[in-house]
């Protein structure tokens, strides 16, 4: 008889075998995921606790800063040094720094991350090659940078910096973010970096000076008569300003007050500190060393000879913050390239971004008033709570209004003291209004509606011949903006708009695309100039002869007024000189240098 099969035993064996296979598959899957770096976290990510920067370290720890133009970085370094900190600037990031950033950083980051962290690692490796032990570098240097949350990769910069530093062998190197408490304030003891009145006002002055220098150098250099003279003048002017920021003595009320009042001030500490703070604000804004340094720089720069009869297309730079600001390989050295190709560049000041943030905050407060009123649903007779709510709302709006006005005032004041050549900040409400048909002002991401608003503004007001938008490869907010720009171009048929994605590679292709668009802008500028010159009834030789007889017209800070419908500097200059000639100014007569 056949042997009876124990079905239960067979089923048990099959289940055991299946369980064994499942365990082996799970184990192999876990091994492969671990090898690929895909191990799933079992808990929410938390920002790692970093060793604080304390007051005891101020004398030996060097702060590293960088990421903006050399004008801004040098001014910031001078402010740090003037407040008693050791500070050095990182060099302008280059392609080797970009490759280092890609080597040690995560895949899929945008090039501001790769360039910045690669430049930092490159600098630290250079210190190590000089013989400084790695641990001493980690202990005695910190990196001071911007950080934020947000819908783009900018919110991950801090984590990416630490990740790349760890991979490069500099684990534990400190990264300080100026807008967050962590890393700025020590976990215990006195903070290593103190935000004093002198530091805050110094940074405000440094930002405005850097913006102003950056603006006017691109207005002067394309028209210089002697090549290299502009760069030399700006180097000397920059040295004067950094020396002032680093060496000017801080205001102290006890030193300035008459001797007979010092006893009273000592006994009224709160009163003394209040007036001492306002004295520091006044000294930083209106002090003699500050104003004299600005005037000395203006006089030095104004010695450069310029020839405004050179016909050059005006190219306005917009786009992502870092890519449109840096002056190296991070944007393919685009500004120098444009100048070599015969263009005049209009760069965007950092002050525009601050003005944008203030204006947006005020607009959100205005927009949220009715929303909050709807949710609170106060009775008609609850007058006290309604009054309290309205008073708080009006105080907030007033604060934003004062902040906008003060920001614009201090920025324009520096430009005026430096010769009046720097562009005025564009009204943020007008930019929002011009962008509104295409891009809602509350749509977040990157520069929001600014790219669209600037493109329309500089086109309809004839401020440039071409708009060039620079942005990192794969930048989500900029890609969104570029999609909207197609509708803008369809409405404004004479607009020349070119978006360029920047990276560590692709320079030749980017320059080729810019050359093609620039050719159209050159033709536009040339046609404009010929039309203007023809309307004057004079030849270019007549204009140049008059300028030769009036040397004031060769000065960079001589004010040439803008006229509606004309964008080119040469065309505006010809119209202005023609008016002077028609007004009866005799040959050899000295003209008054007019400053805006």
Coordinates of C-alpha atoms in Angstrom, one line a residue:
X1 CA 0.0 0.0 0.0
X2 CA 1.3 3.5 -0.7
X3 CA 2.7 5.5 2.1
X4 CA 0.3 8.0 3.6
X5 CA 1.5 11.6 3.1
X6 CA 1.3 13.9 6.1
X7 CA -0.2 17.0 4.5
X8 CA 0.2 19.1 7.6
X9 CA 3.9 18.4 7.8
X10 CA 4.3 19.3 4.1
X11 CA 2.5 22.6 4.6
X12 CA 4.6 23.4 7.6
X13 CA 7.8 22.7 5.6
X14 CA 6.6 24.9 2.7
X15 CA 5.7 27.7 5.1
X16 CA 9.1 27.4 6.8
X17 CA 10.8 27.5 3.4
X18 CA 8.8 30.5 2.3
X19 CA 9.6 32.3 5.5
X20 CA 13.3 31.6 5.0
X21 CA 13.2 32.9 1.4
X22 CA 11.4 36.0 2.6
X23 CA 14.0 36.6 5.3
X24 CA 16.8 36.2 2.8
X25 CA 15.1 38.5 0.3
X26 CA 14.6 41.2 3.0
X27 CA 18.1 40.8 4.2
X28 CA 19.5 41.2 0.7
X29 CA 17.2 44.2 0.0
X30 CA 18.4 45.8 3.2
X31 CA 22.0 45.2 2.2
X32 CA 21.5 46.7 -1.3
X33 CA 19.7 49.7 0.1
X34 CA 22.4 50.3 2.7
X35 CA 25.1 50.0 0.0
X36 CA 23.2 52.6 -2.1
X37 CA 22.8 54.9 0.8
X38 CA 19.0 54.4 0.8
X39 CA 18.6 53.3 4.4
X40 CA 15.2 54.5 5.6
X41 CA 15.3 56.7 8.7
X42 CA 13.3 55.5 11.6
X43 CA 12.8 59.0 13.1
X44 CA 12.3 62.5 11.9
X45 CA 15.4 64.4 10.8
X46 CA 16.7 66.9 13.4
X47 CA 19.3 69.5 12.7
X48 CA 22.6 68.3 14.3
X49 CA 23.7 70.1 17.4
X50 CA 26.8 72.2 16.5
X51 CA 29.6 73.3 18.7
X52 CA 28.8 77.0 19.5
X53 CA 30.9 80.0 18.6
X54 CA 31.5 81.7 22.0
X55 CA 32.9 85.1 23.1
X56 CA 36.0 83.4 24.5
X57 CA 36.9 82.4 20.9
X58 CA 36.6 85.9 19.3
X59 CA 40.3 86.6 19.4
X60 CA 41.5 83.4 17.8
X61 CA 38.7 82.2 15.5
X62 CA 38.7 83.5 12.0
X63 CA 35.3 84.1 10.2
X64 CA 35.2 83.2 6.5
X65 CA 32.7 85.1 4.3
X66 CA 32.1 85.1 0.6
X67 CA 29.5 84.5 -2.2
X68 CA 28.9 88.1 -3.3
X69 CA 30.9 90.6 -5.4
X70 CA 34.4 91.6 -4.3
X71 CA 33.0 95.0 -3.5
X72 CA 30.5 93.6 -1.0
X73 CA 32.8 91.0 0.5
X74 CA 35.6 93.5 1.2
X75 CA 33.2 95.9 2.9
X76 CA 31.7 93.2 5.1
X77 CA 35.1 92.0 6.0
X78 CA 36.1 95.5 7.0
X79 CA 33.0 95.8 9.3
X80 CA 33.8 92.5 11.0
X81 CA 37.4 93.7 11.6
X82 CA 36.2 97.1 12.8
X83 CA 34.1 95.3 15.4
X84 CA 37.0 93.3 16.7
X85 CA 36.6 90.0 14.8
X86 CA 39.2 88.2 12.7
X87 CA 37.7 87.8 9.2
X88 CA 38.8 86.8 5.8
X89 CA 37.0 86.7 2.4
X90 CA 36.9 83.6 0.3
X91 CA 38.1 83.9 -3.3
X92 CA 35.6 84.1 -6.2
X93 CA 34.6 80.5 -6.9
X94 CA 36.0 79.0 -10.1
X95 CA 35.3 75.8 -12.0
X96 CA 37.8 73.7 -9.9
X97 CA 35.8 74.7 -6.9
X98 CA 32.6 73.7 -8.7
X99 CA 34.1 70.2 -9.3
X100 CA 35.1 69.9 -5.6
X101 CA 31.6 70.8 -4.7
X102 CA 30.2 68.1 -7.0
X103 CA 32.7 65.6 -5.7
X104 CA 31.8 66.0 -2.0
X105 CA 28.2 67.2 -2.2
X106 CA 24.9 65.5 -3.0
X107 CA 23.7 64.9 -6.6
X108 CA 21.0 67.2 -7.9
X109 CA 22.1 70.4 -6.2
X110 CA 22.1 73.7 -8.1
X111 CA 25.4 75.4 -8.9
X112 CA 25.4 78.1 -6.2
X113 CA 25.7 75.2 -3.7
X114 CA 28.4 73.5 -5.6
X115 CA 30.4 76.6 -6.2
X116 CA 30.1 78.0 -2.7
X117 CA 30.8 74.9 -0.7
X118 CA 33.5 73.8 -3.2
X119 CA 35.2 77.2 -2.8
X120 CA 35.1 76.7 1.0
X121 CA 36.5 73.2 0.9
X122 CA 39.1 74.4 -1.6
X123 CA 40.2 77.2 0.8
X124 CA 40.4 74.8 3.8
X125 CA 42.5 72.4 1.7
X126 CA 44.8 75.3 0.9
X127 CA 45.2 76.1 4.6
X128 CA 46.1 72.4 5.2
X129 CA 48.7 72.5 2.4
X130 CA 50.2 75.5 4.1
X131 CA 50.9 73.3 7.1
X132 CA 48.0 74.1 9.4
X133 CA 46.7 70.8 11.1
X134 CA 43.2 69.9 10.1
X135 CA 41.9 70.0 13.7
X136 CA 43.3 73.5 14.1
X137 CA 41.4 74.5 11.0
X138 CA 38.2 73.0 12.4
X139 CA 38.7 74.7 15.7
X140 CA 39.9 78.1 14.5
X141 CA 37.8 78.9 11.5
X142 CA 34.0 79.3 10.9
X143 CA 32.0 80.0 7.8
X144 CA 29.4 82.8 8.0
X145 CA 26.7 82.6 5.4
X146 CA 23.0 83.1 4.6
X147 CA 20.5 80.5 5.2
X148 CA 16.7 80.2 4.8
X149 CA 13.7 77.9 4.4
X150 CA 11.8 78.0 1.2
X151 CA 10.4 76.2 -1.7
X152 CA 13.7 75.9 -3.6
X153 CA 17.0 74.3 -2.7
X154 CA 18.1 77.4 -0.8
X155 CA 16.5 75.9 2.2
X156 CA 18.9 73.0 2.1
X157 CA 22.1 74.9 1.7
X158 CA 23.2 74.7 5.3
X159 CA 22.7 70.9 5.4
X160 CA 24.6 70.6 2.1
X161 CA 27.5 72.6 3.4
X162 CA 27.9 70.3 6.4
X163 CA 27.4 67.2 4.3
X164 CA 30.2 68.2 1.8
X165 CA 32.5 69.3 4.7
X166 CA 32.1 65.9 6.4
X167 CA 32.8 64.1 3.1
X168 CA 35.9 66.3 2.6
X169 CA 37.3 65.3 6.0
X170 CA 36.3 68.5 7.8
X171 CA 33.6 67.1 10.0
X172 CA 32.7 69.4 12.9
X173 CA 33.6 72.6 10.9
X174 CA 31.1 75.3 12.0
X175 CA 28.7 77.0 9.7
X176 CA 26.9 80.1 11.1
X177 CA 23.7 81.4 9.7
X178 CA 23.1 85.1 10.3
X179 CA 19.3 84.9 10.3
X180 CA 18.9 82.1 12.8
X181 CA 19.7 82.0 16.6
X182 CA 21.3 78.6 16.4
X183 CA 25.0 78.9 15.5
X184 CA 25.0 82.7 16.3
X185 CA 24.1 82.6 19.9
X186 CA 26.1 80.2 22.0
X187 CA 24.3 77.4 23.8
X188 CA 25.8 78.7 27.0
X189 CA 27.8 81.7 27.9
X190 CA 28.1 84.9 25.9
X191 CA 27.5 84.8 22.2
X192 CA 30.5 84.7 19.9
X193 CA 28.9 87.1 17.4
X194 CA 27.2 90.1 18.9
X195 CA 24.7 92.2 16.9
X196 CA 25.5 95.6 18.3
X197 CA 24.5 99.0 16.9
X198 CA 28.0 99.5 15.4
X199 CA 27.8 96.1 13.7
X200 CA 24.3 96.6 12.4
X201 CA 24.9 100.1 11.0
X202 CA 28.3 99.0 9.7
X203 CA 26.7 96.2 7.7
X204 CA 24.0 98.6 6.4
X205 CA 26.7 101.0 5.2
X206 CA 28.7 98.1 3.7
X207 CA 25.7 96.8 1.8
X208 CA 24.9 100.2 0.4
X209 CA 28.5 101.0 -0.5
X210 CA 28.9 97.6 -2.2
X211 CA 25.8 98.0 -4.2
X212 CA 26.7 101.6 -5.3
X213 CA 30.2 100.7 -6.3
X214 CA 28.9 97.6 -8.2
X215 CA 26.4 99.7 -10.0
X216 CA 28.6 102.6 -11.1
X217 CA 31.6 100.5 -12.2
X218 CA 29.5 98.9 -14.9
X219 CA 28.3 102.3 -16.0
X220 CA 31.8 103.8 -16.3
X221 CA 34.0 101.0 -17.5
X222 CA 32.4 100.5 -21.0
X223 CA 33.1 104.1 -21.8
X224 CA 36.6 104.6 -20.3
X225 CA 39.1 106.2 -22.6
X226 CA 42.1 104.5 -21.1
X227 CA 41.6 100.7 -20.7
X228 CA 42.2 99.6 -17.1
X229 CA 41.8 103.1 -15.6
X230 CA 38.3 102.3 -14.1
X231 CA 39.4 99.2 -12.3
X232 CA 42.4 101.0 -10.9
X233 CA 40.2 103.9 -9.6
X234 CA 37.7 101.5 -8.1
X235 CA 40.4 99.4 -6.4
X236 CA 41.8 102.6 -4.8
X237 CA 38.3 103.8 -3.8
X238 CA 37.5 100.4 -2.3
X239 CA 40.7 100.5 -0.2
X240 CA 39.7 103.9 1.1
X241 CA 36.3 102.8 2.1
X242 CA 37.4 99.5 3.7
X243 CA 40.0 101.3 5.7
X244 CA 37.4 103.7 7.0
X245 CA 35.0 100.9 7.9
X246 CA 37.8 98.9 9.7
X247 CA 39.6 101.8 11.5
X248 CA 37.0 104.4 12.3
X249 CA 36.7 104.7 16.1
X250 CA 33.3 103.8 17.6
X251 CA 31.1 106.5 19.1
X252 CA 31.0 106.4 22.9
X253 CA 28.9 109.0 24.8
X254 CA 31.1 109.0 27.8
X255 CA 34.1 110.1 25.7
X256 CA 32.1 112.8 23.8
X257 CA 30.1 114.2 26.7
X258 CA 31.4 117.2 28.7
X259 CA 33.2 116.2 31.9
X260 CA 30.6 117.8 34.2
X261 CA 27.9 115.5 32.8
X262 CA 29.7 112.2 33.1
X263 CA 28.9 111.6 36.7
X264 CA 25.2 112.0 36.0
X265 CA 25.5 109.6 33.0
X266 CA 27.2 107.0 35.2
X267 CA 24.4 107.1 37.7
X268 CA 21.7 106.8 35.0
X269 CA 22.9 103.8 33.1
X270 CA 19.6 103.2 31.1
X271 CA 19.5 106.8 30.0
X272 CA 23.1 106.8 29.0
X273 CA 22.8 103.6 27.0
X274 CA 19.8 104.9 25.1
X275 CA 21.5 108.1 24.0
X276 CA 24.7 106.2 23.4
X277 CA 22.9 103.9 20.9
X278 CA 21.4 106.9 19.1
X279 CA 24.8 108.5 19.0
X280 CA 26.2 105.5 17.3
X281 CA 23.4 105.5 14.7
X282 CA 24.1 109.2 13.9
X283 CA 27.9 108.7 13.8
X284 CA 27.6 105.7 11.4
X285 CA 25.2 107.5 9.1
X286 CA 26.4 111.1 9.3
X287 CA 29.9 111.0 10.9
X288 CA 32.7 112.9 9.4
X289 CA 35.0 109.9 8.6
X290 CA 32.2 108.2 6.7
X291 CA 31.2 111.2 4.6
X292 CA 34.8 112.2 3.9
X293 CA 35.6 108.7 2.7
X294 CA 32.6 108.8 0.3
X295 CA 33.6 112.2 -1.1
X296 CA 37.3 111.0 -1.5
X297 CA 36.1 108.0 -3.5
X298 CA 33.8 110.1 -5.6
X299 CA 36.7 112.5 -6.5
X300 CA 39.0 109.6 -7.3
X301 CA 36.5 107.9 -9.6
X302 CA 35.5 111.2 -11.2
X303 CA 39.1 111.5 -12.5
X304 CA 38.5 108.7 -15.0
X305 CA 38.1 110.0 -18.6
X306 CA 35.0 108.6 -20.4
X307 CA 33.7 108.9 -24.0
X308 CA 29.9 108.5 -24.0
X309 CA 29.7 108.7 -27.8
X310 CA 30.5 105.0 -28.0
X311 CA 27.4 103.2 -29.1
X312 CA 26.7 100.2 -26.9
X313 CA 23.5 98.2 -26.3
X314 CA 22.3 98.3 -22.7
X315 CA 21.8 94.8 -21.2
X316 CA 19.8 94.5 -17.9
X317 CA 20.7 91.5 -15.7
X318 CA 17.9 89.7 -13.9
X319 CA 17.4 86.2 -12.6
X320 CA 18.3 84.1 -9.6
X321 CA 20.0 86.1 -6.8
X322 CA 23.4 84.4 -6.7
X323 CA 23.7 83.7 -10.4
X324 CA 22.9 87.4 -11.3
X325 CA 25.3 88.8 -8.7
X326 CA 28.5 86.7 -8.8
X327 CA 31.3 87.8 -11.1
X328 CA 33.2 84.6 -11.8
X329 CA 32.7 81.1 -13.4
X330 CA 29.4 80.8 -11.5
X331 CA 27.7 82.8 -14.3
X332 CA 30.3 82.1 -17.0
X333 CA 32.0 85.5 -16.3
X334 CA 29.0 87.0 -18.1
X335 CA 29.5 90.6 -17.2
X336 CA 33.0 90.8 -18.5
X337 CA 32.0 88.8 -21.5
X338 CA 29.2 91.3 -22.3
X339 CA 31.6 94.2 -22.0
X340 CA 34.1 92.5 -24.3
X341 CA 31.3 92.1 -26.8
X342 CA 30.6 95.8 -26.7
X343 CA 27.7 96.0 -24.3
X344 CA 26.9 98.1 -21.2
X345 CA 25.6 96.1 -18.2
X346 CA 23.0 97.1 -15.6
X347 CA 23.3 94.9 -12.6
X348 CA 20.8 94.6 -9.8
X349 CA 21.6 95.8 -6.3
X350 CA 21.1 93.6 -3.3
X351 CA 19.0 96.4 -1.9
X352 CA 16.2 95.5 -4.4
X353 CA 15.8 92.2 -2.7
X354 CA 15.4 93.8 0.7
X355 CA 12.9 96.3 -0.6
X356 CA 11.0 93.4 -2.2
X357 CA 10.8 91.6 1.1
X358 CA 9.6 94.7 3.0
X359 CA 7.0 95.4 0.3
X360 CA 5.7 91.8 0.2
X361 CA 5.4 91.8 4.0
X362 CA 3.3 95.0 3.9
X363 CA 1.2 93.7 1.1
X364 CA 0.5 90.4 2.9
X365 CA -0.6 92.4 6.0
X366 CA -3.0 94.4 3.9
X367 CA -4.3 91.3 2.2
X368 CA -4.8 89.5 5.5
X369 CA -6.8 92.2 7.2
X370 CA -10.2 91.1 5.9
X371 CA -9.4 87.5 6.3
X372 CA -8.6 87.9 10.0
X373 CA -11.7 90.0 10.5
X374 CA -13.8 87.3 9.0
X375 CA -12.4 84.6 11.2
X376 CA -12.7 86.7 14.5
X377 CA -16.4 87.6 13.8
X378 CA -16.6 90.4 16.4
X379 CA -20.0 91.7 17.3
X380 CA -20.9 95.2 16.0
X381 CA -21.0 96.6 19.6
X382 CA -17.6 95.1 20.6
X383 CA -15.9 98.5 19.9
X384 CA -13.0 98.1 22.3
X385 CA -11.7 94.9 20.6
X386 CA -12.3 96.3 17.2
X387 CA -10.3 99.4 18.1
X388 CA -7.5 97.3 19.6
X389 CA -7.3 95.2 16.4
X390 CA -7.4 98.2 14.1
X391 CA -4.7 100.0 16.2
X392 CA -2.4 96.9 16.0
X393 CA -3.0 96.6 12.3
X394 CA -2.2 100.3 11.6
X395 CA 0.9 100.1 13.8
X396 CA 2.2 97.1 11.7
X397 CA 1.5 98.9 8.4
X398 CA 3.2 102.1 9.7
X399 CA 6.2 100.0 10.7
X400 CA 6.6 98.6 7.3
X401 CA 6.1 102.0 5.6
X402 CA 8.8 103.6 7.8
X403 CA 11.1 100.6 7.1
X404 CA 10.6 100.9 3.3
X405 CA 11.2 104.7 3.5
X406 CA 14.3 104.4 5.6
X407 CA 15.8 101.7 3.5
X408 CA 15.4 103.6 0.3
X409 CA 16.6 106.8 2.0
X410 CA 19.9 105.3 3.2
X411 CA 20.5 103.5 -0.1
X412 CA 19.9 106.6 -2.3
X413 CA 21.9 108.8 0.1
X414 CA 25.0 106.7 -0.5
X415 CA 24.5 106.9 -4.3
X416 CA 24.1 110.7 -4.1
X417 CA 27.3 111.1 -2.0
X418 CA 29.1 108.9 -4.5
X419 CA 28.3 111.2 -7.4
X420 CA 24.6 110.5 -8.2
X421 CA 25.3 108.0 -11.0
X422 CA 23.8 105.0 -9.3
X423 CA 20.3 103.9 -10.4
X424 CA 17.4 104.6 -8.1
X425 CA 15.6 101.6 -6.6
X426 CA 12.6 100.7 -8.7
X427 CA 9.2 101.2 -7.0
X428 CA 8.2 97.7 -5.8
X429 CA 4.5 98.5 -6.2
X430 CA 5.0 99.4 -9.9
X431 CA 6.9 96.1 -10.5
X432 CA 4.0 94.2 -8.9
X433 CA 1.5 96.1 -11.0
X434 CA 3.3 95.4 -14.2
X435 CA 3.8 91.7 -13.4
X436 CA 0.2 91.2 -12.1
X437 CA -1.4 90.3 -15.5
X438 CA 1.2 87.5 -15.9
X439 CA 2.4 86.5 -12.4
X440 CA 0.6 86.9 -9.1
X441 CA 2.6 88.8 -6.5
X442 CA 1.9 86.2 -3.8
X443 CA 3.1 83.2 -5.8
X444 CA 6.2 82.2 -3.8
X445 CA 9.4 80.9 -5.1
X446 CA 12.8 82.4 -6.0
X447 CA 12.4 86.1 -6.8
X448 CA 8.6 85.7 -7.2
X449 CA 7.1 88.2 -9.6
X450 CA 10.4 90.3 -9.8
X451 CA 11.8 88.7 -12.9
X452 CA 8.6 89.3 -14.8
X453 CA 8.1 92.8 -13.4
X454 CA 11.7 93.9 -14.2
X455 CA 11.4 92.6 -17.7
X456 CA 8.3 94.6 -18.4
X457 CA 9.5 97.7 -16.5
X458 CA 12.8 98.0 -18.3
X459 CA 11.1 97.4 -21.7
X460 CA 8.1 99.8 -21.4
X461 CA 10.2 102.6 -19.9
X462 CA 13.0 102.1 -22.4
X463 CA 15.7 101.6 -19.8
X464 CA 17.6 98.9 -21.8
X465 CA 17.8 97.2 -25.2
X466 CA 17.9 93.6 -23.9
X467 CA 17.1 91.7 -20.7
X468 CA 19.3 88.7 -19.8
X469 CA 18.1 86.4 -17.0
X470 CA 20.8 84.3 -15.3
X471 CA 19.7 81.3 -13.2
X472 CA 21.2 78.0 -12.0
X473 CA 20.5 74.9 -13.9
X474 CA 17.3 73.2 -12.8
X475 CA 16.2 76.2 -10.7
X476 CA 12.5 75.5 -10.1
X477 CA 11.3 79.1 -9.4
X478 CA 13.2 80.5 -12.4
X479 CA 11.9 77.8 -14.6
X480 CA 8.4 78.8 -13.6
X481 CA 9.2 82.4 -14.3
X482 CA 10.6 81.5 -17.7
X483 CA 7.4 79.8 -18.6
X484 CA 5.5 83.0 -17.9
X485 CA 7.9 85.1 -19.9
X486 CA 6.7 83.5 -23.1
X487 CA 3.3 85.3 -22.6
X488 CA 5.2 88.5 -21.8
X489 CA 7.2 88.4 -25.0
X490 CA 4.0 87.7 -27.0
X491 CA 2.5 90.9 -25.7
X492 CA 5.6 93.1 -26.0
X493 CA 6.8 92.3 -29.5
X494 CA 9.9 94.6 -29.4
X495 CA 11.3 92.9 -26.2
X496 CA 14.6 91.1 -26.4
X497 CA 14.6 88.6 -23.5
X498 CA 17.1 85.7 -23.1
X499 CA 17.1 83.2 -20.2
X500 CA 20.4 81.4 -19.6
X501 CA 21.0 78.5 -17.2
X502 CA 24.4 78.5 -15.7
X503 CA 26.5 75.6 -14.4
X504 CA 30.1 74.7 -14.2
X505 CA 30.0 73.6 -17.8
X506 CA 28.4 74.9 -21.0
X507 CA 30.2 78.2 -21.1
X508 CA 30.7 78.1 -24.9
X509 CA 27.1 77.3 -25.6
X510 CA 25.9 80.0 -23.2
X511 CA 28.2 82.7 -24.7
X512 CA 27.1 81.7 -28.2
X513 CA 23.4 82.1 -27.3
X514 CA 24.1 85.5 -25.7
X515 CA 26.1 86.6 -28.8
X516 CA 23.1 85.9 -31.0
X517 CA 20.7 87.9 -28.9
X518 CA 23.3 90.6 -28.4
X519 CA 23.6 91.0 -32.1
X520 CA 19.9 92.0 -32.3
X521 CA 20.4 94.3 -29.3
X522 CA 23.4 96.0 -31.1
X523 CA 21.3 96.6 -34.2
X524 CA 18.6 98.1 -32.0
X525 CA 21.0 100.4 -30.2
X526 CA 22.7 101.5 -33.5
X527 CA 19.4 102.3 -35.2
X528 CA 18.3 104.3 -32.1
X529 CA 21.6 106.2 -32.1
X530 CA 21.4 107.0 -35.9
X531 CA 17.8 108.2 -35.6
X532 CA 18.7 110.5 -32.6
X533 CA 21.8 111.8 -34.3
X534 CA 19.9 112.6 -37.5
X535 CA 17.2 114.4 -35.5
X536 CA 19.9 116.8 -34.1
X537 CA 21.0 117.9 -37.6
X538 CA 24.7 117.6 -36.5
X539 CA 27.4 115.1 -37.3
X540 CA 29.2 112.9 -34.7
X541 CA 32.3 114.9 -35.4
X542 CA 30.5 118.1 -34.4
X543 CA 29.4 116.5 -31.1
X544 CA 32.9 115.2 -30.3
X545 CA 34.5 118.6 -31.1
X546 CA 32.1 120.3 -28.6
X547 CA 32.9 117.7 -26.0
X548 CA 36.6 118.2 -26.5
X549 CA 36.1 121.9 -25.8
X550 CA 34.2 121.2 -22.6
X551 CA 36.2 118.7 -20.5
X552 CA 33.4 118.5 -17.9
X553 CA 31.4 116.4 -20.3
X554 CA 34.1 113.7 -20.1
X555 CA 33.6 113.3 -16.3
X556 CA 31.9 110.1 -15.2
X557 CA 29.6 111.9 -12.8
X558 CA 28.4 114.5 -15.2
X559 CA 24.6 114.0 -15.2
X560 CA 23.0 113.1 -18.6
X561 CA 19.2 113.2 -18.2
X562 CA 17.1 110.3 -19.3
X563 CA 14.5 110.8 -22.0
X564 CA 11.4 108.8 -22.6
X565 CA 11.8 106.4 -25.5
X566 CA 15.6 106.4 -25.5
X567 CA 17.7 103.7 -23.8
X568 CA 21.3 104.0 -25.1
X569 CA 23.8 106.1 -23.2
X570 CA 25.3 107.4 -26.5
X571 CA 21.9 108.5 -27.8
X572 CA 21.0 110.2 -24.6
X573 CA 24.4 112.0 -24.5
X574 CA 24.1 113.2 -28.1
X575 CA 20.6 114.7 -27.3
X576 CA 22.0 116.4 -24.3
X577 CA 25.0 117.8 -26.0
X578 CA 22.8 119.0 -28.9
X579 CA 20.7 121.0 -26.4
X580 CA 23.8 122.5 -24.9
X581 CA 25.1 123.5 -28.4
X582 CA 21.7 125.0 -29.3
X583 CA 21.4 126.9 -26.1
X584 CA 24.3 129.1 -27.2
X585 CA 27.1 127.8 -25.0
X586 CA 30.2 129.2 -26.6
X587 CA 33.3 127.2 -27.5
X588 CA 35.6 127.0 -24.5
X589 CA 32.9 128.0 -21.9
X590 CA 33.2 125.9 -18.7
X591 CA 30.1 123.9 -18.0
X592 CA 28.9 123.2 -14.5
X593 CA 29.1 119.6 -13.6
X594 CA 25.5 118.6 -12.7
X595 CA 25.0 115.8 -10.2
X596 CA 21.6 114.1 -10.0

